[in-house]
Coordinates of N, CA and C in Angstrom, one line a residue:
M1 N 119.2 114.0 151.3 CA 118.5 113.0 152.0 C 117.1 112.7 151.5
M2 N 116.7 111.8 151.2 CA 115.4 111.2 150.1 C 114.2 111.6 150.9
C3 N 113.1 112.1 150.2 CA 111.9 112.1 150.6 C 110.7 111.5 149.5
C4 N 109.7 111.5 150.0 CA 108.5 110.8 149.7 C 108.5 111.9 148.4
A5 N 107.8 111.6 147.2 CA 107.6 112.3 146.0 C 105.9 112.8 146.1
A6 N 105.4 112.2 147.0 CA 103.7 112.7 146.7 C 103.9 113.9 148.4
C7 N 104.1 113.3 149.5 CA 103.9 114.2 150.6 C 104.9 114.8 151.0
G8 N 105.9 114.6 150.5 CA 107.4 114.9 151.1 C 108.0 114.7 152.4
N9 N 107.7 113.3 152.7 CA 108.1 112.7 154.2 C 109.5 112.6 153.7
A10 N 110.5 113.0 154.8 CA 111.9 112.4 154.9 C 111.9 110.9 155.1
E11 N 113.1 110.4 154.6 CA 113.3 109.1 155.1 C 114.3 108.8 156.7
V12 N 113.4 108.0 157.8 CA 113.9 108.5 158.8 C 113.5 107.0 159.2
D13 N 114.1 106.6 160.4 CA 114.3 105.3 161.2 C 113.1 104.3 160.9
D14 N 111.7 105.3 161.0 CA 110.7 104.6 161.4 C 109.6 104.4 159.8
I15 N 110.4 105.5 159.1 CA 109.8 105.3 157.6 C 110.8 105.1 156.6
K16 N 110.6 104.1 155.7 CA 111.3 103.6 155.0 C 110.6 103.5 153.5
L17 N 111.4 104.5 152.6 CA 110.7 105.1 151.6 C 110.9 103.8 150.4
R18 N 109.7 103.5 149.4 CA 110.0 102.3 148.6 C 110.1 103.0 147.4
K19 N 110.8 102.3 146.3 CA 111.4 102.9 144.9 C 109.8 102.7 144.2
C20 N 109.5 103.5 143.2 CA 108.5 102.7 142.2 C 108.9 101.7 141.5
T21 N 108.4 100.7 141.2 CA 108.7 99.2 140.9 C 109.2 99.4 139.4
A22 N 108.5 100.1 138.6 CA 108.5 100.5 137.1 C 109.8 101.2 136.9
C23 N 110.1 102.5 137.4 CA 111.2 103.3 137.0 C 112.3 103.3 137.6
Y24 N 112.2 103.1 139.0 CA 113.3 102.8 140.1 C 113.8 104.5 140.5
L25 N 113.0 105.7 139.8 CA 113.4 107.3 140.2 C 112.8 107.8 141.3
I26 N 111.5 107.2 141.5 CA 110.9 107.9 142.6 C 111.0 107.1 143.7
K27 N 110.7 107.8 144.8 CA 110.0 107.0 146.2 C 109.2 107.2 146.9
Y28 N 108.3 106.4 147.3 CA 107.0 106.9 147.8 C 107.1 106.3 149.4
C29 N 106.2 106.8 150.4 CA 106.3 106.3 152.0 C 105.2 105.4 152.2
S30 N 104.2 105.2 151.1 CA 103.1 104.2 151.2 C 102.6 104.1 150.3
V31 N 101.6 103.1 149.9 CA 100.9 102.8 148.8 C 99.8 104.0 148.4
E32 N 99.5 104.9 149.5 CA 98.5 105.7 149.2 C 99.1 106.8 148.7
C33 N 100.1 107.2 149.0 CA 101.3 108.3 148.4 C 101.1 107.9 147.1
Q34 N 101.5 106.9 146.5 CA 101.9 106.0 145.2 C 100.8 106.3 144.7
R35 N 99.7 106.0 144.8 CA 98.3 106.2 144.1 C 98.0 107.9 144.2
N36 N 97.8 108.6 144.8 CA 97.9 109.8 144.9 C 98.7 110.6 143.5
H37 N 100.0 109.9 143.7 CA 100.8 111.1 142.8 C 100.9 110.2 141.4
R38 N 100.4 109.5 141.2 CA 100.6 108.4 140.0 C 99.8 109.1 138.6
P39 N 98.9 110.2 138.9 CA 98.6 110.8 137.8 C 99.7 111.6 136.9
Q40 N 100.4 112.4 138.0 CA 101.5 113.0 137.8 C 102.6 112.4 137.2
H41 N 103.1 111.0 137.7 CA 104.0 110.6 137.6 C 104.1 109.7 136.1
K42 N 102.8 109.1 135.7 CA 102.7 108.0 134.9 C 103.6 108.5 133.5
K43 N 103.3 109.4 133.0 CA 104.2 109.9 131.6 C 105.6 109.7 131.9
E44 N 106.3 110.2 132.8 CA 107.6 110.0 133.2 C 108.1 108.3 133.5
C45 N 107.1 108.0 134.2 CA 107.6 106.5 134.5 C 107.2 105.6 133.2
K46 N 106.8 105.5 132.6 CA 106.4 104.9 131.1 C 107.5 105.3 130.3
K47 N 107.9 106.5 130.3 CA 109.1 106.6 129.2 C 110.6 105.9 130.1
R48 N 110.7 105.9 131.4 CA 112.2 105.7 132.2 C 111.8 104.1 132.0
A49 N 110.9 103.5 132.3 CA 110.4 101.6 132.2 C 110.7 101.2 130.9
A50 N 110.5 102.2 129.6 CA 110.9 101.8 128.1 C 112.5 101.6 128.4
E51 N 113.2 102.8 128.6 CA 114.4 103.2 128.6 C 115.2 101.8 129.4
L52 N 114.7 101.4 130.5 CA 115.0 100.3 131.0 C 114.9 99.2 130.5
R53 N 113.5 99.0 129.9 CA 113.6 97.6 128.6 C 114.4 97.6 127.7
D54 N 114.7 98.7 126.8 CA 115.9 98.7 126.1 C 117.1 98.6 126.5
E55 N 117.7 99.0 127.7 CA 118.7 98.5 128.1 C 119.1 97.0 128.1
I56 N 118.0 96.6 129.0 CA 118.0 94.9 129.1 C 118.4 94.4 127.6
L57 N 117.5 94.8 126.7 CA 117.1 94.1 125.4 C 118.6 94.6 124.5
F58 N 119.3 95.4 124.8 CA 120.4 96.2 124.1 C 121.7 95.3 124.5
K59 N 121.4 94.9 125.9 CA 122.6 93.9 126.5 C 122.8 92.5 125.8
Q60 N 121.7 92.0 125.3 CA 121.9 91.1 124.6 C 122.8 91.0 123.2
P61 N 123.3 89.8 123.2 CA 124.5 89.3 122.1 C 124.0 89.8 120.6
E62 N 124.4 90.4 119.9 CA 124.0 91.0 118.3 C 123.2 89.7 117.4
S63 N 123.9 88.4 117.7 CA 123.2 87.4 117.1 C 123.0 86.3 118.4
R64 N 122.1 85.3 117.4 CA 121.9 84.2 118.1 C 123.0 83.0 118.3
D65 N 123.6 82.9 117.1 CA 124.7 81.9 116.6 C 125.8 82.6 117.0
L66 N 126.7 81.6 117.5 CA 128.1 82.5 117.7 C 129.3 82.5 116.4
G67 N 128.8 82.4 115.3 CA 129.7 82.2 114.4 C 129.6 81.1 113.7
D68 N 130.8 80.8 112.9 CA 131.2 80.0 112.3 C 132.2 79.2 112.7
C69 N 132.3 77.7 112.6 CA 133.7 77.2 112.9 C 134.7 77.5 111.7
P70 N 136.0 77.7 112.1 CA 137.0 78.1 111.1 C 137.4 77.1 110.5
I71 N 137.2 75.6 110.6 CA 137.6 74.4 110.1 C 136.4 73.9 109.2
C72 N 135.2 74.1 109.3 CA 134.0 73.3 108.5 C 132.9 74.4 108.4
C73 N 132.8 75.5 108.7 CA 132.0 76.7 108.7 C 130.7 76.5 108.8
I74 N 130.4 75.6 109.8 CA 129.2 75.0 110.1 C 128.8 76.0 111.3
P75 N 127.6 76.7 111.7 CA 127.8 77.7 112.8 C 127.7 76.6 114.3
L76 N 128.4 77.3 115.0 CA 128.6 76.8 116.3 C 127.7 76.5 117.4
P77 N 127.4 75.7 117.7 CA 126.4 75.1 118.8 C 126.3 75.8 120.1
I78 N 125.4 76.3 120.7 CA 125.1 77.1 122.0 C 126.0 76.1 122.9
D79 N 125.6 74.8 123.2 CA 125.9 74.1 124.1 C 127.7 73.6 123.7
P80 N 128.4 74.0 124.6 CA 130.0 73.6 124.7 C 130.6 72.3 124.8
S81 N 129.7 71.5 125.0 CA 130.0 70.4 125.1 C 129.7 69.3 123.9
K82 N 129.1 70.1 123.1 CA 129.1 69.4 122.0 C 130.0 70.3 120.7
S83 N 130.0 70.0 119.5 CA 131.0 70.2 118.4 C 130.2 70.1 117.4
C84 N 131.0 70.9 116.3 CA 130.1 70.9 114.9 C 130.7 69.8 114.5
C85 N 132.2 69.6 114.4 CA 132.9 68.8 113.8 C 134.3 67.9 114.9
H86 N 134.8 67.0 114.2 CA 135.5 66.7 115.1 C 137.0 66.9 114.4
A87 N 137.3 67.8 113.5 CA 138.3 68.2 113.0 C 139.1 69.2 113.9
S88 N 138.4 70.1 114.4 CA 139.4 70.5 115.8 C 139.9 69.8 116.8
E89 N 139.2 68.8 117.2 CA 139.8 67.7 118.0 C 140.6 67.1 117.4
V90 N 140.6 66.5 116.3 CA 141.8 65.8 115.5 C 143.2 66.7 115.5
R91 N 142.9 67.9 115.3 CA 143.8 68.7 115.2 C 144.9 69.1 116.5
E92 N 143.9 68.7 117.5 CA 144.4 69.5 118.8 C 145.1 67.7 119.2
L93 N 144.7 66.7 119.0 CA 145.3 65.6 119.2 C 146.6 65.6 118.7
E94 N 146.3 65.7 117.3 CA 147.8 65.6 116.4 C 148.8 66.1 116.8
G95 N 148.7 67.7 117.5 CA 149.6 68.7 118.1 C 149.6 68.2 119.4
N96 N 149.5 66.9 120.2 CA 149.3 67.0 121.5 C 149.1 68.0 122.3
L97 N 148.0 68.8 122.0 CA 147.7 70.0 122.5 C 146.7 69.5 123.9
Q98 N 146.7 70.3 124.7 CA 145.3 69.8 125.7 C 144.0 70.2 124.8
P99 N 143.3 69.6 124.8 CA 141.9 69.6 124.2 C 141.0 71.1 124.6
K100 N 140.7 71.8 124.2 CA 140.1 73.0 124.7 C 138.9 73.1 124.0
C101 N 137.9 73.8 124.5 CA 136.8 74.4 124.4 C 136.9 75.1 122.7
P102 N 135.6 74.9 121.8 CA 135.8 75.3 120.6 C 135.4 77.0 120.7
F103 N 134.6 77.2 121.8 CA 134.1 78.5 121.9 C 134.9 79.7 122.9
C104 N 135.7 79.3 123.8 CA 136.1 80.0 124.7 C 137.9 79.5 124.8
R105 N 138.2 78.7 124.3 CA 139.4 78.1 124.0 C 140.2 77.9 125.5
H106 N 139.2 77.7 126.5 CA 139.3 77.2 128.0 C 139.8 75.5 127.8
P107 N 140.7 75.0 128.8 CA 140.8 73.9 128.5 C 139.6 73.2 129.1
R108 N 139.2 72.0 128.4 CA 138.3 71.0 128.6 C 138.4 70.9 130.1
T109 N 137.1 70.5 130.7 CA 137.2 69.7 132.0 C 136.3 68.9 132.1
N110 N 136.4 67.7 132.8 CA 135.6 66.7 133.2 C 135.2 66.7 134.2
N111 N 134.9 67.5 135.1 CA 133.8 67.8 136.3 C 132.9 68.3 135.5
D112 N 131.6 67.6 135.8 CA 130.2 67.7 135.3 C 129.7 69.1 135.8
E113 N 130.1 69.3 137.3 CA 129.4 70.7 137.8 C 130.3 71.6 137.5
E114 N 131.4 71.7 137.4 CA 132.1 72.7 136.8 C 132.3 73.2 135.4
R115 N 131.8 72.0 134.5 CA 131.5 72.2 132.8 C 130.2 73.1 132.8
E116 N 129.5 72.6 133.4 CA 128.0 73.3 133.8 C 128.2 74.6 134.5
R117 N 129.1 75.3 135.3 CA 129.4 76.4 135.7 C 129.8 77.4 134.7
N118 N 130.7 76.7 133.8 CA 131.3 77.4 133.1 C 130.4 77.4 131.4
T119 N 129.5 77.1 131.3 CA 128.9 76.7 129.9 C 128.6 78.3 129.5
L120 N 128.5 78.1 128.2 CA 128.3 79.4 127.2 C 126.9 79.6 127.5
M121 N 126.0 78.6 127.9 CA 124.6 78.8 128.2 C 124.2 79.7 129.2
V122 N 124.9 79.5 130.1 CA 124.8 79.9 131.9 C 125.5 81.6 131.2
K123 N 126.3 81.9 130.5 CA 126.8 83.0 130.2 C 125.7 83.7 129.1
R124 N 125.3 83.3 128.4 CA 124.4 83.9 127.3 C 122.9 84.2 127.9
A125 N 122.6 83.3 129.1 CA 121.5 83.7 130.2 C 121.8 85.0 131.0
E126 N 123.0 84.9 131.3 CA 123.3 86.3 132.0 C 123.1 87.5 131.3
A127 N 123.5 87.4 129.9 CA 123.5 88.1 128.8 C 121.9 88.6 128.4
N128 N 120.9 88.0 129.0 CA 119.9 88.2 128.7 C 119.3 87.4 127.1
D129 N 119.9 86.6 126.8 CA 119.6 85.9 125.5 C 118.5 85.0 125.9
P130 N 117.2 85.4 124.9 CA 115.9 84.7 125.2 C 116.2 83.0 124.7
V131 N 116.6 82.9 123.9 CA 116.9 81.5 123.7 C 117.6 80.4 124.8
A132 N 118.8 81.0 125.4 CA 119.6 80.3 126.8 C 118.8 80.4 127.8
L133 N 117.9 81.5 128.2 CA 117.1 81.6 128.8 C 115.6 80.5 129.2
Y134 N 115.6 80.5 127.5 CA 114.4 79.2 127.4 C 115.0 77.9 127.7
Q135 N 116.4 77.9 127.2 CA 116.9 76.3 127.6 C 117.3 76.3 129.2
M136 N 117.7 77.2 129.6 CA 117.8 76.9 130.9 C 116.5 76.8 131.6
G137 N 115.7 77.3 131.4 CA 114.1 76.8 131.9 C 113.8 75.6 131.7
G138 N 114.2 75.0 130.8 CA 114.3 73.5 130.6 C 115.2 72.4 131.2
K139 N 116.1 73.2 131.4 CA 117.2 72.1 132.0 C 116.6 72.6 133.5
R140 N 116.4 73.2 134.2 CA 115.5 73.3 135.7 C 114.3 72.5 135.8
H141 N 113.6 72.2 134.6 CA 112.5 71.9 134.3 C 113.0 70.1 134.7
Q142 N 113.8 69.9 133.9 CA 114.3 68.6 134.1 C 114.8 67.8 135.4
E143 N 115.3 69.0 136.1 CA 116.2 68.9 137.4 C 115.0 68.9 138.6
G144 N 113.6 69.3 138.5 CA 112.9 69.2 139.1 C 112.4 70.7 139.9
D145 N 113.3 71.4 139.4 CA 113.4 72.9 140.1 C 112.0 73.7 139.1
Y146 N 110.6 73.5 139.0 CA 109.8 73.9 138.4 C 109.4 75.3 138.6
D147 N 110.2 76.2 140.1 CA 109.9 77.5 140.3 C 110.9 78.1 139.1
G148 N 112.3 77.9 139.3 CA 113.4 78.2 138.8 C 113.2 78.2 137.2
A149 N 112.5 77.4 136.6 CA 112.2 77.0 135.1 C 110.9 77.9 134.9
F150 N 110.2 78.1 135.8 CA 109.3 79.2 135.4 C 109.6 80.4 135.4
Q151 N 110.4 81.4 136.4 CA 111.3 82.4 136.2 C 111.9 82.4 135.1
Y152 N 112.8 81.4 134.5 CA 113.9 81.4 133.1 C 112.5 81.8 132.0
W153 N 111.3 80.6 132.1 CA 110.7 80.8 130.8 C 109.8 82.3 130.8
T154 N 109.6 82.8 131.9 CA 108.8 84.2 132.0 C 109.9 85.4 131.4
K155 N 110.8 85.2 131.9 CA 112.2 86.4 131.2 C 112.0 86.3 129.8
S156 N 112.2 84.8 129.4 CA 112.5 84.5 128.2 C 111.5 84.9 127.1
A157 N 110.1 84.8 127.7 CA 108.8 85.4 126.9 C 109.0 86.6 127.0
A158 N 109.2 87.5 128.1 CA 109.3 88.9 128.2 C 110.2 89.5 127.0
L159 N 111.5 88.8 126.9 CA 112.3 89.1 126.0 C 111.9 88.6 124.5
G160 N 110.8 88.0 124.1 CA 110.0 87.9 122.7 C 110.4 86.2 122.4
H161 N 110.9 85.3 123.2 CA 110.9 84.1 122.7 C 109.6 83.5 122.6
A162 N 108.9 83.2 121.6 CA 107.5 82.4 121.2 C 107.2 81.2 122.1
G163 N 108.6 80.3 121.8 CA 108.0 78.8 122.5 C 107.8 79.0 124.1
A164 N 108.6 80.1 124.4 CA 108.7 80.2 126.1 C 107.3 80.6 126.4
H165 N 106.3 81.3 125.8 CA 104.9 81.6 126.3 C 104.2 80.3 126.2
F166 N 104.5 78.8 125.7 CA 103.6 78.0 125.7 C 103.7 77.2 127.0
N167 N 105.1 77.3 127.9 CA 105.6 76.7 128.9 C 105.0 76.8 130.5

């Protein structure tokens, strides 16, 4: 059973314990208990918060680009609807093969909604790539979802994207 780190009250039906929002390790029964316990907890909390931030940063892809096109050796773009060259498309058409995405090799879709769901940009945003988060914010802004855009840009700025600080 969990108890308050400051006063020792156990979590019961009428008392709900809240986690420290920085480190998520310690629980408190009230804001007053959190303030009173802060001097003892501060050093450990900062260390754990830095570890959590490092975990998020290290989940990112190793590089911003996806490698090079095996045909033309140009870096592959983030948006899977664009291609670096038409050589891969011509090769698919000559072999009577179903057109595939040059990034993930899944069959291309004609449905815009499904294409957006499967885009690499969304996957990269989920992996905390600051560039993809910035682009997703721009996309939400164009759609009129200003709150969503602000959230994406804020997260992108926190992960180090300089352009996100200006939006």
